CSV table of N, CA and C in Angstrom, one decimal:
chain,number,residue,atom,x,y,z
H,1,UNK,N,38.2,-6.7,-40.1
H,1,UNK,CA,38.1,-5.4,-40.6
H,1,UNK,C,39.4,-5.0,-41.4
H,2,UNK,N,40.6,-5.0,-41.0
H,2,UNK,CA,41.7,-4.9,-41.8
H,2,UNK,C,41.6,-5.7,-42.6
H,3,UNK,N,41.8,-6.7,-43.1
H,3,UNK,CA,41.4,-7.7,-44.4
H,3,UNK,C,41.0,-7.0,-44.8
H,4,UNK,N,39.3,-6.4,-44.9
H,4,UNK,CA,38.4,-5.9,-45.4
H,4,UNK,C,38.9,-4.9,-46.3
H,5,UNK,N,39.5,-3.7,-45.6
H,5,UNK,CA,39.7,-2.9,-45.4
H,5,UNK,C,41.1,-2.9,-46.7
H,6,UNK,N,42.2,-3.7,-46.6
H,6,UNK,CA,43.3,-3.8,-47.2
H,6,UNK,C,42.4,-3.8,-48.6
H,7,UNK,N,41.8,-5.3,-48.7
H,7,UNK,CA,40.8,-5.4,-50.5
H,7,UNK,C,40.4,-3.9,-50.7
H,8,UNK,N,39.8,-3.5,-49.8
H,8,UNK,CA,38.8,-2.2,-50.4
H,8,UNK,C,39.9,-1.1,-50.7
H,9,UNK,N,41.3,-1.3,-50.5
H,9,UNK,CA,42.4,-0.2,-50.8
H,9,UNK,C,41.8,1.1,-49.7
H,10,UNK,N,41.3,0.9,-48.5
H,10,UNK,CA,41.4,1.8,-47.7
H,10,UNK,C,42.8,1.7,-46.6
H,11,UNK,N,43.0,2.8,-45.8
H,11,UNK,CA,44.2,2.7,-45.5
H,11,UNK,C,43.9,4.1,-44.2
H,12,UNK,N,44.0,3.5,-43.1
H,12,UNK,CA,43.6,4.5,-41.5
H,12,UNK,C,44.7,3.6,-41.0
H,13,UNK,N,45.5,4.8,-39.9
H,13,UNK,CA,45.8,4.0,-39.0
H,13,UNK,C,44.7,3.8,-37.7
H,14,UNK,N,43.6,4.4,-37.9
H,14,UNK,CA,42.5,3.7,-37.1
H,14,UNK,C,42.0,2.5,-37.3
H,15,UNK,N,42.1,1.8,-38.3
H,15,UNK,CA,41.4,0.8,-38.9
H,15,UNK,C,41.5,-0.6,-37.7
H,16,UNK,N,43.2,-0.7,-36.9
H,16,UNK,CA,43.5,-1.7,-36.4
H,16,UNK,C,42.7,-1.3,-34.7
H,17,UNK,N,42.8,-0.5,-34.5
H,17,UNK,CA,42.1,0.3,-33.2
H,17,UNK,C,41.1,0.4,-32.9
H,18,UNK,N,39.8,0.8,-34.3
H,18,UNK,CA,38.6,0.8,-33.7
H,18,UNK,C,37.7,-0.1,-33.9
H,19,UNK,N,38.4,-1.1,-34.0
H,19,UNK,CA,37.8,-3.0,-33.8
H,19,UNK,C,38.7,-3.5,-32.8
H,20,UNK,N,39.6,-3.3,-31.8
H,20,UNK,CA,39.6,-3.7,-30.9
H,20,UNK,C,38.9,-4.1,-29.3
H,21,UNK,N,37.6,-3.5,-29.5
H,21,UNK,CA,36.7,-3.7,-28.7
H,21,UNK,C,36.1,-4.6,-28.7
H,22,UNK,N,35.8,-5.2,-29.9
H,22,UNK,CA,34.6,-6.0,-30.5
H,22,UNK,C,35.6,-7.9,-30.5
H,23,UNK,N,37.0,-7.3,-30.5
H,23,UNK,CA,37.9,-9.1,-30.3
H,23,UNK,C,37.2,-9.5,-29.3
H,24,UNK,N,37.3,-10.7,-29.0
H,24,UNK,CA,37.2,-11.7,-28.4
H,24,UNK,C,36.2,-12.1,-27.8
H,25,UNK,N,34.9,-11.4,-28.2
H,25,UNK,CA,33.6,-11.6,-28.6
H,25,UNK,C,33.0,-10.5,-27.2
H,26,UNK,N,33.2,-9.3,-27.8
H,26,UNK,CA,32.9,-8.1,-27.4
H,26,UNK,C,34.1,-7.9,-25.7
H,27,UNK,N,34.9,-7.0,-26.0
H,27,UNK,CA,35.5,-6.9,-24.6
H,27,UNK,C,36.0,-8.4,-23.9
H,28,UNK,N,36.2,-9.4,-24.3
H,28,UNK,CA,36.7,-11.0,-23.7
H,28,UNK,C,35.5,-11.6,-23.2
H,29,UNK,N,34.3,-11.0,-23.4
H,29,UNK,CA,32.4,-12.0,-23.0
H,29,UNK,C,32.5,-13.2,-23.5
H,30,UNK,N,33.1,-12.9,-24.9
H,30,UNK,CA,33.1,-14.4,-25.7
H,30,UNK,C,31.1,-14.4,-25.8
H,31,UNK,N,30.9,-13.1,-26.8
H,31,UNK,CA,30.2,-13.1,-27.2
H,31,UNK,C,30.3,-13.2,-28.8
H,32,UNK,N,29.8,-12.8,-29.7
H,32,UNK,CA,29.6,-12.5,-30.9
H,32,UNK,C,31.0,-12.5,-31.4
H,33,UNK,N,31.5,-13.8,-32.5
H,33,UNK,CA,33.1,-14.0,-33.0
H,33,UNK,C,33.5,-11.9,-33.0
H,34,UNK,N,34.8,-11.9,-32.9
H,34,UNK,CA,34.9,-10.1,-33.7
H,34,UNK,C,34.8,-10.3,-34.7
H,35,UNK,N,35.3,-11.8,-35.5
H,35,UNK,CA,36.0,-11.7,-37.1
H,35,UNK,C,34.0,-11.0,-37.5
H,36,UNK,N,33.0,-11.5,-37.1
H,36,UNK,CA,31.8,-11.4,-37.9
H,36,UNK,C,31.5,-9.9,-37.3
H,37,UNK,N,31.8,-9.2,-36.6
H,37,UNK,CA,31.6,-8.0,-36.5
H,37,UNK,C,32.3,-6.6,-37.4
H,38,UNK,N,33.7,-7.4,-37.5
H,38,UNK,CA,34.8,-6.2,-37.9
H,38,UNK,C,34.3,-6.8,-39.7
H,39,UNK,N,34.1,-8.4,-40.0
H,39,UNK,CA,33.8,-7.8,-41.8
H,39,UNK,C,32.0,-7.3,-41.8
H,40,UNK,N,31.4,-7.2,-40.4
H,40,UNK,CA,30.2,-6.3,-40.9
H,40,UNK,C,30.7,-4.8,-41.2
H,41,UNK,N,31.4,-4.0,-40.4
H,41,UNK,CA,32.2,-3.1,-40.9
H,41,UNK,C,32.7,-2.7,-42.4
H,42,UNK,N,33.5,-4.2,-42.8
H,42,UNK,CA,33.5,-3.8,-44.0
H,42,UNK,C,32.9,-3.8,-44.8
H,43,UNK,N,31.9,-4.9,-44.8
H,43,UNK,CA,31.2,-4.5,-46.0
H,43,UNK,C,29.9,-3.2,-45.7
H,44,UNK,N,29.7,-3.1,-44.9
H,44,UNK,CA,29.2,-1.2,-44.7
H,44,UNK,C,30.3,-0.9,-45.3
H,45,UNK,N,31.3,-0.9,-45.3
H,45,UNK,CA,32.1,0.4,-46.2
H,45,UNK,C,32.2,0.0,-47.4
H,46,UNK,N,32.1,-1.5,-47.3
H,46,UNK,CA,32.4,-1.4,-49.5
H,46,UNK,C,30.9,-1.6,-50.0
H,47,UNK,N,29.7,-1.2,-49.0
H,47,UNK,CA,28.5,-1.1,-49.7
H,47,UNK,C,28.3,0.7,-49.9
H,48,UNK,N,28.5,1.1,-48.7
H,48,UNK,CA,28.5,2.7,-48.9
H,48,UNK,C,29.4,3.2,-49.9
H,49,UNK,N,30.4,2.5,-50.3
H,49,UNK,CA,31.7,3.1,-51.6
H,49,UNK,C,30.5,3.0,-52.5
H,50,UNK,N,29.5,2.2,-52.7
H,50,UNK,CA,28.9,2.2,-54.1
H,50,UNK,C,27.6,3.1,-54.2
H,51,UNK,N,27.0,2.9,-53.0
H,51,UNK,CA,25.7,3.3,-52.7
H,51,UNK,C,25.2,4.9,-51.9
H,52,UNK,N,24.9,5.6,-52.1
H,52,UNK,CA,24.7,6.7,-51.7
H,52,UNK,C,23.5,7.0,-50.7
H,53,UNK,N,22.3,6.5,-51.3
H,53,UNK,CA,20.6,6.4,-51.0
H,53,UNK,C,20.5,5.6,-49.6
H,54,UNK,N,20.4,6.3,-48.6
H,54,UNK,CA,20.8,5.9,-47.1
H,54,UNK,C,19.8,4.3,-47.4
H,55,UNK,N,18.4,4.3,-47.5
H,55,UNK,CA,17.7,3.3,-47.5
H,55,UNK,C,18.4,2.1,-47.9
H,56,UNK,N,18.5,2.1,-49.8
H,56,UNK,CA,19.1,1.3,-50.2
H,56,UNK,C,20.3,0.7,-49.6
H,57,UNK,N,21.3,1.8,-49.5
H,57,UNK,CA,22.9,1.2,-48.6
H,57,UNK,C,22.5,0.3,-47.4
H,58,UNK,N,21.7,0.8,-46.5
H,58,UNK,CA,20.8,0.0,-45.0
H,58,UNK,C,20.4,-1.5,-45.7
H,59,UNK,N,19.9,-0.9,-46.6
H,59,UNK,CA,19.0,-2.9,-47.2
H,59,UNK,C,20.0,-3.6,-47.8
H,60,UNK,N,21.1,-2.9,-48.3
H,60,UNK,CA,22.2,-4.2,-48.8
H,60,UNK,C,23.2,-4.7,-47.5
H,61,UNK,N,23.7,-3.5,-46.8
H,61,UNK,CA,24.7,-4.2,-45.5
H,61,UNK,C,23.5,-5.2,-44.8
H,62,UNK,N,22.6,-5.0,-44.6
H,62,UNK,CA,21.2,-5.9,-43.6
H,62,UNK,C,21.7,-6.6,-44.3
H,63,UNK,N,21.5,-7.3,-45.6
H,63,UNK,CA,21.2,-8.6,-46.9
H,63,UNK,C,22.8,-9.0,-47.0
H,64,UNK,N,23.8,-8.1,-46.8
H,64,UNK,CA,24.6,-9.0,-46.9
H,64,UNK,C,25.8,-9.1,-45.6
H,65,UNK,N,25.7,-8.5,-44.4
H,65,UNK,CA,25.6,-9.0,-43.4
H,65,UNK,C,25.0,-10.0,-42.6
H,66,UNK,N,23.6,-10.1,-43.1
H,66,UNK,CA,23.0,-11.6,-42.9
H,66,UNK,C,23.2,-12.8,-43.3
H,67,UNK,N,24.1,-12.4,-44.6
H,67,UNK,CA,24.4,-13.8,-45.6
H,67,UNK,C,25.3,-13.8,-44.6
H,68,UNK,N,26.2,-13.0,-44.8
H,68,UNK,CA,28.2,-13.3,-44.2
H,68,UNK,C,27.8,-14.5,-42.9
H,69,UNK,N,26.5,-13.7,-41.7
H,69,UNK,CA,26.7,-13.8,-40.3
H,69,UNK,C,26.1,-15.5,-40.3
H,70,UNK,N,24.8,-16.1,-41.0
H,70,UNK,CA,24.2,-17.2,-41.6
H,70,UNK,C,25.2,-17.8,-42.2
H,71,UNK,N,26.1,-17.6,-43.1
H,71,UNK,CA,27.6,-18.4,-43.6
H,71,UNK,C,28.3,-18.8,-42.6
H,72,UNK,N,28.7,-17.9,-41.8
H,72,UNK,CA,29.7,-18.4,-40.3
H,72,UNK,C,28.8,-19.7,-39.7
H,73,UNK,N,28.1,-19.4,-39.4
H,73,UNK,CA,27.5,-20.1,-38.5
H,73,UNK,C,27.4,-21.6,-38.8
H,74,UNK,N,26.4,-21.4,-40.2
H,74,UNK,CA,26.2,-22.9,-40.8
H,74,UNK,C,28.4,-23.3,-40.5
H,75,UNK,N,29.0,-22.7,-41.2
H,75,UNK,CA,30.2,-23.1,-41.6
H,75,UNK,C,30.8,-23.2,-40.2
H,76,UNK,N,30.5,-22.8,-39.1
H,76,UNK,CA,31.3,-23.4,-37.8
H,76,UNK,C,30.7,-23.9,-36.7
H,77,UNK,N,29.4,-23.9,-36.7
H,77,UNK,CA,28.4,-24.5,-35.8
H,77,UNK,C,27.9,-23.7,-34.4
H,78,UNK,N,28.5,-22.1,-34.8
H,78,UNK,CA,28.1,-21.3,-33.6
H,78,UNK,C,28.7,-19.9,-34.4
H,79,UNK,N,28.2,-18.8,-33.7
H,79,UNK,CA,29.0,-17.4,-33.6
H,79,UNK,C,29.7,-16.9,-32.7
H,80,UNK,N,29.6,-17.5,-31.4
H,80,UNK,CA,30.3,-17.4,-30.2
H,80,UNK,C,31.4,-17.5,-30.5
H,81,UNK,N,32.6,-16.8,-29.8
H,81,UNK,CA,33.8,-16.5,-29.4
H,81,UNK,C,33.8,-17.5,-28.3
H,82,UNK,N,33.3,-18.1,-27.2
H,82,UNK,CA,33.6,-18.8,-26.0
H,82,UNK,C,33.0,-20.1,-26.5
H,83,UNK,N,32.6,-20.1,-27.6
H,83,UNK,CA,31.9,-21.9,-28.4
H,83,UNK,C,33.1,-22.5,-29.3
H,84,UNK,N,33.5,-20.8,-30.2
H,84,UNK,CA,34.6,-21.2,-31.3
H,84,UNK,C,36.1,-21.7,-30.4
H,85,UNK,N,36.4,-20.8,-29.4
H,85,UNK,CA,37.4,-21.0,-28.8
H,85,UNK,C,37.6,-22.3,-28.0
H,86,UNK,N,36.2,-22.6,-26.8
H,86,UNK,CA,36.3,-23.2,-26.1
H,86,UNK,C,36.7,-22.9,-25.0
H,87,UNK,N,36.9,-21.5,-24.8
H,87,UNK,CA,37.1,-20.7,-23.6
H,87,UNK,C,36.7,-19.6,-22.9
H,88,UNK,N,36.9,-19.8,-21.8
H,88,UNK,CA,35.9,-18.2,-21.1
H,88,UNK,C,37.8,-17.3,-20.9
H,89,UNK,N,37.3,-16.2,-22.1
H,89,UNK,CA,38.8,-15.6,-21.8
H,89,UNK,C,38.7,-14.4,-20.6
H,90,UNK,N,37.8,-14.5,-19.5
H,90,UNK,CA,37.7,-13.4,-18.5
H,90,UNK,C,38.5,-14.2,-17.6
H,91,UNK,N,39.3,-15.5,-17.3
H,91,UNK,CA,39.7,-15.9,-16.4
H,91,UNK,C,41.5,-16.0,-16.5
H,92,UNK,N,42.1,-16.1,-16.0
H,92,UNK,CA,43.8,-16.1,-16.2
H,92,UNK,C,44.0,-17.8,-17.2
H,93,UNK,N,43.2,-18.8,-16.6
H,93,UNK,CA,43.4,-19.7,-18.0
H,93,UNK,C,43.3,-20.0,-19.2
H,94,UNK,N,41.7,-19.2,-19.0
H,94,UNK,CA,41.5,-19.3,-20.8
H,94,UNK,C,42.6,-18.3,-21.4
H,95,UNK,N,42.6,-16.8,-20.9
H,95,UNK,CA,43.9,-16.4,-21.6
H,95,UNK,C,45.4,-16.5,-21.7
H,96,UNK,N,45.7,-17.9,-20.8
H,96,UNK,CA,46.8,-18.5,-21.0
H,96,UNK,C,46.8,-19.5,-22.3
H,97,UNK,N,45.6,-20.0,-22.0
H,97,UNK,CA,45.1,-21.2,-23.1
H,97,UNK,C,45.4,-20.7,-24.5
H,98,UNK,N,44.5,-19.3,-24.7
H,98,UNK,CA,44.5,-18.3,-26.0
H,98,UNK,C,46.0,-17.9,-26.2
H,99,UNK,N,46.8,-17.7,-25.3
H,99,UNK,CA,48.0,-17.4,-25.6
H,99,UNK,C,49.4,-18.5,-26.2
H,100,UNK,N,48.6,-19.7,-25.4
H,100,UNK,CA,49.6,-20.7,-25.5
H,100,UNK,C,49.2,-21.6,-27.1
H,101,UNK,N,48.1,-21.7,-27.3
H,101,UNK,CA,48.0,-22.8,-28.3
H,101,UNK,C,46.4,-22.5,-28.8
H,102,UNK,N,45.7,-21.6,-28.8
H,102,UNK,CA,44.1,-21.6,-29.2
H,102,UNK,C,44.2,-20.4,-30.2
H,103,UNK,N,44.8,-19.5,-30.0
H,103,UNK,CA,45.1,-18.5,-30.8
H,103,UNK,C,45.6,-18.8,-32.3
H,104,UNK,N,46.1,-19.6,-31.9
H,104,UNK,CA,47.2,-20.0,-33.4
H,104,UNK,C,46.3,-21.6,-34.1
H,105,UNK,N,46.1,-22.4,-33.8
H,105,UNK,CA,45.9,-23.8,-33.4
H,105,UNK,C,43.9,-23.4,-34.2
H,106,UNK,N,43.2,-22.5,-33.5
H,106,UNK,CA,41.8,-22.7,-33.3
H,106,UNK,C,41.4,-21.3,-34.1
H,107,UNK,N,42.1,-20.1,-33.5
H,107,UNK,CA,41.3,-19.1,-34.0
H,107,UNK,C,42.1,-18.8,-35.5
H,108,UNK,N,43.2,-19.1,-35.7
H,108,UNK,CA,43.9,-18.7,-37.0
H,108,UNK,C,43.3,-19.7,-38.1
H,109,UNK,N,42.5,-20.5,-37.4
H,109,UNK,CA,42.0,-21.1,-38.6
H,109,UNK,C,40.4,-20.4,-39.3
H,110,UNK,N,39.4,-20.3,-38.2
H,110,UNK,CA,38.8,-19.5,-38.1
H,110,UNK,C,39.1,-17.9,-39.1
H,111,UNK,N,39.8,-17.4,-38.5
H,111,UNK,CA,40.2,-16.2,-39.7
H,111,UNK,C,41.0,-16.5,-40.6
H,112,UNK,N,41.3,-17.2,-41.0
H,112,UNK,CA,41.1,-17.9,-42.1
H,112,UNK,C,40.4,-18.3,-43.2
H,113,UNK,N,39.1,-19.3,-42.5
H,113,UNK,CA,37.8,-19.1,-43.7
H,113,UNK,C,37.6,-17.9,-43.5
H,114,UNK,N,37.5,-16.9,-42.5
H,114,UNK,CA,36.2,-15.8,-42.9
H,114,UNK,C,37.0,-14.8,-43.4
H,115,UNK,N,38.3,-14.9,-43.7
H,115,UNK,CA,38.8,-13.9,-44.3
H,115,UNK,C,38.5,-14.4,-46.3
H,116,UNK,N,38.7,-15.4,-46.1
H,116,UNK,CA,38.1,-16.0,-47.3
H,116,UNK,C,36.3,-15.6,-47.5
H,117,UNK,N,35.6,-16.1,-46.3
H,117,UNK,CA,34.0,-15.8,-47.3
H,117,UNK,C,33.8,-13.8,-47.4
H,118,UNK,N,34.6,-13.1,-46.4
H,118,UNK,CA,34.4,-12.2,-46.7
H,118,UNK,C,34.7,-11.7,-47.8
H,119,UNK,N,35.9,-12.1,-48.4
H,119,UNK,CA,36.5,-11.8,-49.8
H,119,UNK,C,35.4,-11.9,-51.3
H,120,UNK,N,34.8,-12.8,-50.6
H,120,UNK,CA,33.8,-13.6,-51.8
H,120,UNK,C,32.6,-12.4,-51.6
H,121,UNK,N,32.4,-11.7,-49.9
H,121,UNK,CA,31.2,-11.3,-50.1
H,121,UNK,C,31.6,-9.7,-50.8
H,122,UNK,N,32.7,-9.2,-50.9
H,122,UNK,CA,33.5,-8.3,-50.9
H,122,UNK,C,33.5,-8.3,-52.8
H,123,UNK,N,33.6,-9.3,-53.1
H,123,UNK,CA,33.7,-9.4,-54.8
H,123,UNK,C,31.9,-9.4,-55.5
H,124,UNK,N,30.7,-10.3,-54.4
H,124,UNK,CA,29.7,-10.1,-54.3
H,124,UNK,C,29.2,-8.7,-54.8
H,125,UNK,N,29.5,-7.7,-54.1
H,125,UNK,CA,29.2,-6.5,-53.6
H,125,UNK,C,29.7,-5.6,-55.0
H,126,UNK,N,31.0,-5.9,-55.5
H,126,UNK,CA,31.6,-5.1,-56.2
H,126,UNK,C,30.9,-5.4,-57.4
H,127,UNK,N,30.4,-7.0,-57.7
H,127,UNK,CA,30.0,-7.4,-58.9
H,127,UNK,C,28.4,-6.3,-58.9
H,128,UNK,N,28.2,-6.6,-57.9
H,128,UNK,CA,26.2,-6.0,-58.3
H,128,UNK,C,26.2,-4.6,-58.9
H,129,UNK,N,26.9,-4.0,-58.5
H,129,UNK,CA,27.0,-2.3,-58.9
H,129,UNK,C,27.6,-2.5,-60.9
């Protein structure tokens, strides 16, 4: 979401806060990656910067939140947080694990491409308008 957020020249100090719920695949479940939750975020905001018509704005974040979420996937072989990492972070190891060498080593690479395909879907978006 901050990625997102920096390209779209928005600027909250909420922006870093109200995606901290959604890290580590909702609350530490090691559900759903956050990185694919926080750029659905953005691009809801850089489709509503263009789009006004509630319907239309709904049918582009669906169409290109489904691309982004379909991209991850093919491109890492899961959406999981506890598949990407390799760890269950509710226990004192996995978040030693995440602390010591998965963080940096596994997930920095991770946000890495997706800060990249978001970028593309983020240029996407700006091109159609």
């Amino acid at each position: 979401l901050a990625a997102g957020c920096k390209a779209l020249g928005i600027e909250s100090k909420l922006v870093p806060d109200i995606a901290l719920g959604v890290s580590a695949g909702i609350g530490l479940q090691g559900d759903v990656c956050g990185l694919i939750t926080g750029a659905s975020m953005a691009i809801s905001l850089a489709v509503a910067a263009r789009q006004t018509d509630y319907l239309k704005k709904r049918n582009l974040v669906w169409q290109h939140t489904g691309k982004f979420y379909k991209n991850f996937a093919a491109r890492h072989g899961c959406v999981e947080c506890r598949k990407l990492s390799g760890l269950d972070l509710t226990t004192p190891e996995g978040m030693a694990a995440l602390k010591d060498h998965v963080k940096k080593d596994t997930c920095g690479k991770v946000v890495d491409a997706a800060a990249r395909m978001l970028a593309g879907t983020l240029q996407e978006i700006a091109k159609a308008e």
